[in-house]
PDB file of C-alpha atoms and ligand atoms in Angstrom:
ATOM      1  CA  MET A  30      97.540 102.428 105.833  1.00  0.00           C
ATOM      2  CA  ARG A  31      96.932 104.730 102.887  1.00  0.00           C
ATOM      3  CA  LYS A  32      96.557 102.837  99.592  1.00  0.00           C
ATOM      4  CA  ASN A  33      94.713 103.051  96.287  1.00  0.00           C
ATOM      5  CA  ILE A  34      91.355 101.289  96.149  1.00  0.00           C
ATOM      6  CA  VAL A  35      88.547 101.154  93.602  1.00  0.00           C
ATOM      7  CA  ALA A  36      85.446  99.440  94.975  1.00  0.00           C
ATOM      8  CA  ALA A  37      82.236  98.382  93.218  1.00  0.00           C
ATOM      9  CA  ASN A  38      78.953  98.652  95.099  1.00  0.00           C
ATOM     10  CA  TRP A  39      76.473  96.540  93.126  1.00  0.00           C
ATOM     11  CA  LYS A  40      73.601  97.487  95.469  1.00  0.00           C
ATOM     12  CA  MET A  41      70.476  95.358  94.786  1.00  0.00           C
ATOM     13  CA  TYR A  42      71.117  94.526  91.150  1.00  0.00           C
ATOM     14  CA  PHE A  43      71.697  91.310  89.132  1.00  0.00           C
ATOM     15  CA  SER A  44      70.508  87.717  89.258  1.00  0.00           C
ATOM     16  CA  MET A  45      72.938  84.922  90.169  1.00  0.00           C
ATOM     17  CA  GLY A  46      73.718  84.247  86.506  1.00  0.00           C
ATOM     18  CA  GLU A  47      74.325  87.920  85.728  1.00  0.00           C
ATOM     19  CA  ALA A  48      76.483  88.374  88.833  1.00  0.00           C
ATOM     20  CA  GLN A  49      78.588  85.391  87.895  1.00  0.00           C
ATOM     21  CA  SER A  50      79.199  86.503  84.308  1.00  0.00           C
ATOM     22  CA  VAL A  51      79.995  90.107  85.296  1.00  0.00           C
ATOM     23  CA  ALA A  52      82.376  88.830  87.983  1.00  0.00           C
ATOM     24  CA  GLU A  53      84.098  86.474  85.524  1.00  0.00           C
ATOM     25  CA  ARG A  54      84.615  89.343  83.118  1.00  0.00           C
ATOM     26  CA  ILE A  55      86.012  91.578  85.881  1.00  0.00           C
ATOM     27  CA  ALA A  56      88.387  88.790  86.871  1.00  0.00           C
ATOM     28  CA  GLU A  57      89.677  88.719  83.268  1.00  0.00           C
ATOM     29  CA  VAL A  58      90.381  92.439  82.944  1.00  0.00           C
ATOM     30  CA  VAL A  59      91.564  93.553  86.394  1.00  0.00           C
ATOM     31  CA  ASP A  60      95.192  93.344  87.469  1.00  0.00           C
ATOM     32  CA  ASN A  61      96.781  94.083  90.826  1.00  0.00           C
ATOM     33  CA  LYS A  62      98.040  97.671  90.394  1.00  0.00           C
ATOM     34  CA  THR A  63      95.114  99.049  92.342  1.00  0.00           C
ATOM     35  CA  GLU A  64      93.189  97.161  95.016  1.00  0.00           C
ATOM     36  CA  VAL A  65      89.828  96.307  93.454  1.00  0.00           C
ATOM     37  CA  ILE A  66      86.955  95.303  95.728  1.00  0.00           C
ATOM     38  CA  VAL A  67      83.613  93.968  94.499  1.00  0.00           C
ATOM     39  CA  CYS A  68      80.662  94.253  96.888  1.00  0.00           C
ATOM     40  CA  PRO A  69      77.733  92.164  95.584  1.00  0.00           C
ATOM     41  CA  PRO A  70      74.474  91.359  97.390  1.00  0.00           C
ATOM     42  CA  PHE A  71      74.922  88.759 100.169  1.00  0.00           C
ATOM     43  CA  VAL A  72      73.508  85.853  98.178  1.00  0.00           C
ATOM     44  CA  PHE A  73      76.236  86.066  95.528  1.00  0.00           C
ATOM     45  CA  LEU A  74      79.218  86.237  97.896  1.00  0.00           C
ATOM     46  CA  ASP A  75      79.878  82.534  98.124  1.00  0.00           C
ATOM     47  CA  ARG A  76      79.847  81.945  94.358  1.00  0.00           C
ATOM     48  CA  LEU A  77      81.904  85.055  93.672  1.00  0.00           C
ATOM     49  CA  SER A  78      84.534  84.019  96.186  1.00  0.00           C
ATOM     50  CA  GLU A  79      85.157  81.030  93.888  1.00  0.00           C
ATOM     51  CA  VAL A  80      85.258  83.235  90.792  1.00  0.00           C
ATOM     52  CA  PHE A  81      87.803  85.547  92.450  1.00  0.00           C
ATOM     53  CA  LEU A  82      89.954  82.749  93.884  1.00  0.00           C
ATOM     54  CA  ASP A  83      93.493  83.127  92.498  1.00  0.00           C
ATOM     55  CA  THR A  84      92.774  86.701  91.347  1.00  0.00           C
ATOM     56  CA  PRO A  85      93.795  89.910  93.148  1.00  0.00           C
ATOM     57  CA  ILE A  86      90.132  90.970  93.451  1.00  0.00           C
ATOM     58  CA  LYS A  87      88.776  91.275  96.975  1.00  0.00           C
ATOM     59  CA  LEU A  88      85.238  90.588  98.047  1.00  0.00           C
ATOM     60  CA  GLY A  89      83.123  92.862 100.227  1.00  0.00           C
ATOM     61  CA  ALA A  90      79.587  92.764 101.609  1.00  0.00           C
ATOM     62  CA  GLN A  91      77.239  95.764 101.581  1.00  0.00           C
ATOM     63  CA  ASN A  92      76.092  95.563 105.188  1.00  0.00           C
ATOM     64  CA  MET A  93      76.013  93.264 108.228  1.00  0.00           C
ATOM     65  CA  TYR A  94      74.465  92.980 111.663  1.00  0.00           C
ATOM     66  CA  PHE A  95      76.760  93.525 114.634  1.00  0.00           C
ATOM     67  CA  GLU A  96      75.813  90.382 116.568  1.00  0.00           C
ATOM     68  CA  GLU A  97      77.760  87.199 115.961  1.00  0.00           C
ATOM     69  CA  LYS A  98      74.721  84.881 115.980  1.00  0.00           C
ATOM     70  CA  GLY A  99      71.261  84.570 117.499  1.00  0.00           C
ATOM     71  CA  ALA A 100      67.562  85.077 116.904  1.00  0.00           C
ATOM     72  CA  PHE A 101      67.799  87.976 114.440  1.00  0.00           C
ATOM     73  CA  THR A 102      65.586  86.913 111.561  1.00  0.00           C
ATOM     74  CA  GLY A 103      66.762  88.198 108.214  1.00  0.00           C
ATOM     75  CA  GLU A 104      70.137  89.457 109.415  1.00  0.00           C
ATOM     76  CA  ILE A 105      73.659  88.439 108.372  1.00  0.00           C
ATOM     77  CA  SER A 106      76.543  88.242 110.846  1.00  0.00           C
ATOM     78  CA  PRO A 107      80.232  89.058 110.433  1.00  0.00           C
ATOM     79  CA  VAL A 108      81.077  85.398 111.025  1.00  0.00           C
ATOM     80  CA  MET A 109      78.851  84.441 108.080  1.00  0.00           C
ATOM     81  CA  LEU A 110      80.491  87.050 105.870  1.00  0.00           C
ATOM     82  CA  LYS A 111      83.951  85.751 106.719  1.00  0.00           C
ATOM     83  CA  SER A 112      82.861  82.180 106.036  1.00  0.00           C
ATOM     84  CA  VAL A 113      81.913  83.056 102.433  1.00  0.00           C
ATOM     85  CA  GLY A 114      85.133  84.861 101.631  1.00  0.00           C
ATOM     86  CA  SER A 115      84.418  88.528 102.439  1.00  0.00           C
ATOM     87  CA  GLU A 116      87.369  90.631 103.396  1.00  0.00           C
ATOM     88  CA  TYR A 117      85.571  93.998 103.443  1.00  0.00           C
ATOM     89  CA  VAL A 118      82.133  95.231 104.452  1.00  0.00           C
ATOM     90  CA  ILE A 119      80.482  98.526 103.488  1.00  0.00           C
ATOM     91  CA  LEU A 120      78.960 100.094 106.615  1.00  0.00           C
ATOM     92  CA  GLY A 121      76.840 103.215 107.023  1.00  0.00           C
ATOM     93  CA  HIS A 122      75.981 103.638 103.358  1.00  0.00           C
ATOM     94  CA  SER A 123      73.564 106.546 102.945  1.00  0.00           C
ATOM     95  CA  GLU A 124      70.853 104.160 101.730  1.00  0.00           C
ATOM     96  CA  ARG A 125      71.232 102.221 105.008  1.00  0.00           C
ATOM     97  CA  ARG A 126      71.081 105.453 106.989  1.00  0.00           C
ATOM     98  CA  HIS A 127      68.189 107.074 105.149  1.00  0.00           C
ATOM     99  CA  ILE A 128      65.995 104.206 103.936  1.00  0.00           C
ATOM    100  CA  PHE A 129      66.629 101.766 106.808  1.00  0.00           C
ATOM    101  CA  GLY A 130      67.119 104.269 109.620  1.00  0.00           C
ATOM    102  CA  GLU A 131      70.613 103.270 110.781  1.00  0.00           C
ATOM    103  CA  ASP A 132      72.178 105.864 113.055  1.00  0.00           C
ATOM    104  CA  ASP A 133      75.766 106.603 114.053  1.00  0.00           C
ATOM    105  CA  ILE A 134      75.565 104.371 117.138  1.00  0.00           C
ATOM    106  CA  ASP A 135      74.334 101.374 115.092  1.00  0.00           C
ATOM    107  CA  ILE A 136      77.129 101.975 112.621  1.00  0.00           C
ATOM    108  CA  HIS A 137      79.706 102.238 115.404  1.00  0.00           C
ATOM    109  CA  LYS A 138      78.589  98.843 116.756  1.00  0.00           C
ATOM    110  CA  LYS A 139      78.904  97.352 113.292  1.00  0.00           C
ATOM    111  CA  VAL A 140      82.381  98.822 112.740  1.00  0.00           C
ATOM    112  CA  VAL A 141      83.610  97.453 116.083  1.00  0.00           C
ATOM    113  CA  SER A 142      82.101  94.027 115.400  1.00  0.00           C
ATOM    114  CA  ALA A 143      83.473  93.890 111.834  1.00  0.00           C
ATOM    115  CA  ILE A 144      86.998  94.561 113.075  1.00  0.00           C
ATOM    116  CA  GLU A 145      86.644  92.090 115.945  1.00  0.00           C
ATOM    117  CA  HIS A 146      85.808  89.423 113.381  1.00  0.00           C
ATOM    118  CA  GLY A 147      88.602  90.292 110.980  1.00  0.00           C
ATOM    119  CA  LEU A 148      86.579  92.231 108.406  1.00  0.00           C
ATOM    120  CA  LYS A 149      87.735  95.606 107.048  1.00  0.00           C
ATOM    121  CA  PRO A 150      84.975  98.220 107.230  1.00  0.00           C
ATOM    122  CA  ILE A 151      84.408 100.678 104.394  1.00  0.00           C
ATOM    123  CA  LEU A 152      82.712 103.398 106.430  1.00  0.00           C
ATOM    124  CA  CYS A 153      80.495 105.656 104.306  1.00  0.00           C
ATOM    125  CA  VAL A 154      79.902 109.216 105.418  1.00  0.00           C
ATOM    126  CA  GLY A 155      78.365 112.250 103.771  1.00  0.00           C
ATOM    127  CA  GLU A 156      75.951 115.108 104.213  1.00  0.00           C
ATOM    128  CA  THR A 157      72.527 115.668 102.651  1.00  0.00           C
ATOM    129  CA  LEU A 158      71.831 118.659 100.421  1.00  0.00           C
ATOM    130  CA  ALA A 159      69.897 120.388 103.230  1.00  0.00           C
ATOM    131  CA  GLN A 160      72.847 119.942 105.600  1.00  0.00           C
ATOM    132  CA  ARG A 161      75.226 121.362 102.970  1.00  0.00           C
ATOM    133  CA  LYS A 162      72.949 124.351 102.349  1.00  0.00           C
ATOM    134  CA  ASP A 163      72.874 124.893 106.104  1.00  0.00           C
ATOM    135  CA  ASP A 164      76.683 124.994 106.120  1.00  0.00           C
ATOM    136  CA  LYS A 165      76.727 121.850 108.266  1.00  0.00           C
ATOM    137  CA  ALA A 166      78.561 119.470 105.888  1.00  0.00           C
ATOM    138  CA  LYS A 167      81.780 119.302 107.893  1.00  0.00           C
ATOM    139  CA  ASP A 168      79.982 119.046 111.242  1.00  0.00           C
ATOM    140  CA  VAL A 169      77.885 116.144 109.971  1.00  0.00           C
ATOM    141  CA  VAL A 170      80.804 114.255 108.471  1.00  0.00           C
ATOM    142  CA  GLU A 171      82.938 114.848 111.548  1.00  0.00           C
ATOM    143  CA  ARG A 172      80.195 113.526 113.831  1.00  0.00           C
ATOM    144  CA  GLN A 173      79.670 110.469 111.607  1.00  0.00           C
ATOM    145  CA  ILE A 174      83.387 109.652 111.603  1.00  0.00           C
ATOM    146  CA  ILE A 175      84.102 110.397 115.258  1.00  0.00           C
ATOM    147  CA  THR A 176      81.120 108.348 116.444  1.00  0.00           C
ATOM    148  CA  ALA A 177      81.615 105.380 114.120  1.00  0.00           C
ATOM    149  CA  LEU A 178      85.350 105.127 114.728  1.00  0.00           C
ATOM    150  CA  ASP A 179      85.406 105.924 118.448  1.00  0.00           C
ATOM    151  CA  GLY A 180      88.118 103.788 120.082  1.00  0.00           C
ATOM    152  CA  VAL A 181      88.662 101.784 116.896  1.00  0.00           C
ATOM    153  CA  ASP A 182      92.031 100.534 115.590  1.00  0.00           C
ATOM    154  CA  LEU A 183      92.175 102.275 112.216  1.00  0.00           C
ATOM    155  CA  SER A 184      94.666  99.954 110.547  1.00  0.00           C
ATOM    156  CA  GLY A 185      92.152  98.112 108.307  1.00  0.00           C
ATOM    157  CA  VAL A 186      89.574 100.885 108.051  1.00  0.00           C
ATOM    158  CA  VAL A 187      88.588 102.613 104.787  1.00  0.00           C
ATOM    159  CA  VAL A 188      86.461 105.783 104.727  1.00  0.00           C
ATOM    160  CA  ALA A 189      84.261 106.677 101.742  1.00  0.00           C
ATOM    161  CA  TYR A 190      83.055 110.261 101.426  1.00  0.00           C
ATOM    162  CA  GLU A 191      79.734 110.053  99.602  1.00  0.00           C
ATOM    163  CA  PRO A 192      77.717 113.275  99.628  1.00  0.00           C
ATOM    164  CA  VAL A 193      74.110 112.086  99.607  1.00  0.00           C
ATOM    165  CA  TRP A 194      73.144 114.678  97.001  1.00  0.00           C
ATOM    166  CA  ALA A 195      75.678 113.260  94.502  1.00  0.00           C
ATOM    167  CA  ILE A 196      74.725 109.571  94.783  1.00  0.00           C
ATOM    168  CA  GLY A 197      72.879 108.191  91.780  1.00  0.00           C
ATOM    169  CA  THR A 198      72.350 111.609  90.191  1.00  0.00           C
ATOM    170  CA  GLY A 199      74.901 111.328  87.377  1.00  0.00           C
ATOM    171  CA  VAL A 200      76.571 114.499  88.653  1.00  0.00           C
ATOM    172  CA  PRO A 201      79.393 114.140  91.178  1.00  0.00           C
ATOM    173  CA  ALA A 202      80.299 116.779  93.720  1.00  0.00           C
ATOM    174  CA  ASP A 203      82.413 119.552  92.179  1.00  0.00           C
ATOM    175  CA  LEU A 204      86.165 119.180  92.438  1.00  0.00           C
ATOM    176  CA  ASN A 205      86.600 121.949  95.018  1.00  0.00           C
ATOM    177  CA  THR A 206      84.048 120.366  97.334  1.00  0.00           C
ATOM    178  CA  VAL A 207      85.635 116.927  96.990  1.00  0.00           C
ATOM    179  CA  SER A 208      89.084 118.360  97.631  1.00  0.00           C
ATOM    180  CA  GLU A 209      87.942 120.400 100.644  1.00  0.00           C
ATOM    181  CA  MET A 210      86.013 117.514 102.222  1.00  0.00           C
ATOM    182  CA  HIS A 211      88.765 114.950 101.661  1.00  0.00           C
ATOM    183  CA  THR A 212      91.370 117.243 103.180  1.00  0.00           C
ATOM    184  CA  PHE A 213      89.045 117.801 106.123  1.00  0.00           C
ATOM    185  CA  ILE A 214      88.540 114.038 106.561  1.00  0.00           C
ATOM    186  CA  ARG A 215      92.295 113.456 106.235  1.00  0.00           C
ATOM    187  CA  GLY A 216      92.687 115.695 109.283  1.00  0.00           C
ATOM    188  CA  LEU A 217      90.443 113.294 111.220  1.00  0.00           C
ATOM    189  CA  VAL A 218      91.808 109.928 110.054  1.00  0.00           C
ATOM    190  CA  GLU A 219      95.281 110.606 108.579  1.00  0.00           C
ATOM    191  CA  ASP A 220      96.612 107.296 107.170  1.00  0.00           C
ATOM    192  CA  VAL A 221      93.262 105.758 106.292  1.00  0.00           C
ATOM    193  CA  PRO A 222      92.391 105.401 102.568  1.00  0.00           C
ATOM    194  CA  ILE A 223      89.674 107.947 101.705  1.00  0.00           C
ATOM    195  CA  LEU A 224      87.483 107.027  98.730  1.00  0.00           C
ATOM    196  CA  TYR A 225      85.125 109.357  96.914  1.00  0.00           C
ATOM    197  CA  GLY A 226      81.675 108.055  95.933  1.00  0.00           C
ATOM    198  CA  GLY A 227      78.704 109.657  94.203  1.00  0.00           C
ATOM    199  CA  SER A 228      78.241 109.464  90.407  1.00  0.00           C
ATOM    200  CA  VAL A 229      81.792 108.408  89.611  1.00  0.00           C
ATOM    201  CA  LYS A 230      81.859 107.611  85.877  1.00  0.00           C
ATOM    202  CA  ASP A 231      84.562 106.861  83.323  1.00  0.00           C
ATOM    203  CA  LYS A 232      84.200 110.488  82.090  1.00  0.00           C
ATOM    204  CA  ASN A 233      84.932 112.139  85.448  1.00  0.00           C
ATOM    205  CA  ALA A 234      87.231 109.590  87.108  1.00  0.00           C
ATOM    206  CA  TYR A 235      90.451 111.193  85.871  1.00  0.00           C
ATOM    207  CA  GLU A 236      89.785 114.668  87.267  1.00  0.00           C
ATOM    208  CA  LEU A 237      88.440 113.332  90.564  1.00  0.00           C
ATOM    209  CA  ALA A 238      91.483 111.055  90.950  1.00  0.00           C
ATOM    210  CA  GLN A 239      93.814 114.010  90.440  1.00  0.00           C
ATOM    211  CA  ILE A 240      92.756 115.333  93.848  1.00  0.00           C
ATOM    212  CA  ASN A 241      95.540 114.535  96.265  1.00  0.00           C
ATOM    213  CA  ASP A 242      93.454 113.229  99.150  1.00  0.00           C
ATOM    214  CA  VAL A 243      91.285 111.026  96.931  1.00  0.00           C
ATOM    215  CA  ASP A 244      92.756 107.531  97.384  1.00  0.00           C
ATOM    216  CA  GLY A 245      90.129 105.778  95.294  1.00  0.00           C
ATOM    217  CA  PHE A 246      86.461 105.447  94.475  1.00  0.00           C
ATOM    218  CA  LEU A 247      83.328 103.699  95.663  1.00  0.00           C
ATOM    219  CA  VAL A 248      81.410 103.211  92.422  1.00  0.00           C
ATOM    220  CA  GLY A 249      77.693 102.395  92.276  1.00  0.00           C
ATOM    221  CA  SER A 250      75.804 102.311  88.981  1.00  0.00           C
ATOM    222  CA  ALA A 251      78.905 102.652  86.782  1.00  0.00           C
ATOM    223  CA  SER A 252      80.314  99.471  88.336  1.00  0.00           C
ATOM    224  CA  LEU A 253      77.492  97.347  86.884  1.00  0.00           C
ATOM    225  CA  ASP A 254      79.036  97.533  83.413  1.00  0.00           C
ATOM    226  CA  THR A 255      82.461  95.897  83.334  1.00  0.00           C
ATOM    227  CA  ASP A 256      83.884  97.994  80.483  1.00  0.00           C
ATOM    228  CA  THR A 257      82.911 101.217  82.258  1.00  0.00           C
ATOM    229  CA  PHE A 258      84.229  99.958  85.592  1.00  0.00           C
ATOM    230  CA  LYS A 259      87.532  98.967  83.979  1.00  0.00           C
ATOM    231  CA  LYS A 260      87.796 102.421  82.344  1.00  0.00           C
ATOM    232  CA  ILE A 261      87.292 104.029  85.759  1.00  0.00           C
ATOM    233  CA  ILE A 262      90.151 101.949  87.160  1.00  0.00           C
ATOM    234  CA  ASP A 263      92.320 102.889  84.142  1.00  0.00           C
ATOM    235  CA  GLU A 264      91.518 106.590  84.503  1.00  0.00           C
ATOM    236  CA  PHE A 265      92.221 106.439  88.220  1.00  0.00           C
ATOM    237  CA  GLU A 266      95.616 104.825  87.588  1.00  0.00           C
ATOM    238  CA  ARG A 267      96.429 107.323  84.820  1.00  0.00           C
ATOM    239  CA  ALA A 268      95.708 110.244  87.158  1.00  0.00           C
ATOM    240  CA  LYS A 269      97.731 108.730  90.002  1.00  0.00           C
ATOM    241  CA  GLY A 270     100.609 107.789  87.672  1.00  0.00           C
ATOM    242  CA  VAL A 271     100.320 104.091  88.548  1.00  0.00           C
ATOM    243  CA  ASN A 272     102.016 101.903  85.911  1.00  0.00           C
TER     244      ASN A 272
HETATM  245  P1  PGA B 328      76.567 105.941  92.355  1.00  0.00           P
HETATM  246  O1  PGA B 328      76.495 105.263  93.793  1.00  0.00           O
HETATM  247  O2  PGA B 328      77.971 105.717  91.807  1.00  0.00           O
HETATM  248  O3  PGA B 328      75.525 105.220  91.541  1.00  0.00           O
HETATM  249  O4  PGA B 328      76.265 107.398  92.531  1.00  0.00           O
HETATM  250  C1  PGA B 328      77.584 105.321  94.684  1.00  0.00           C
HETATM  251  C2  PGA B 328      77.233 104.642  95.986  1.00  0.00           C
HETATM  252  O5  PGA B 328      76.072 104.737  96.407  1.00  0.00           O
HETATM  253  O6  PGA B 328      78.076 103.996  96.627  1.00  0.00           O
END
């Protein structure tokens, strides 16, 4: 179902103490007009689920392994994520694909397993700069979506369009590109919320949120500062006319 979502991807930042104080501050300032999801590193999930108890804020993990349990040293299962209060899980983030070598088949297995275990996947897709220059952006994103979501019940799924060349650069994709890609993705997944990610800041959130097929954001570095993250939510709501 299409809905507004602003999600924070904390990546590999913060100590336990820092995570707790940032989470407590977020819990103070966020209300329930937009669905807000915080995705901390695994080791903070349990503590943050207590901080977010009785708040509208949802908890998400940044990755998981597709198996339920077994001899998989260093991995985290969907059952574990559920047991520490996760409702969402980011899957297929470009850093997982490019640094850790995850491919579309791995990501498909994770999506299927997440749903089987009652987790909502936030599936990240997006082309590299070379693929864009080669005029392959839509082909790449289509393949990523079709493979990952093959045979999947889309009711809890969220898609995040994150062009690799816009992540962590401070410069988001231009508005025409975002609009074109989101409309293209809408044609593939219809009612699924489609988030934009890649250098979303408080300064550009309003204009990005004005794009019709942008249902929310996946925010990396700008989510580490609570005031900035809150401003992004405010700008998103202002653009969408949410009161
Ligand atoms: P960024 O990261 O906002 O720092 O560009 C976004 C993401 O990787 O999800």
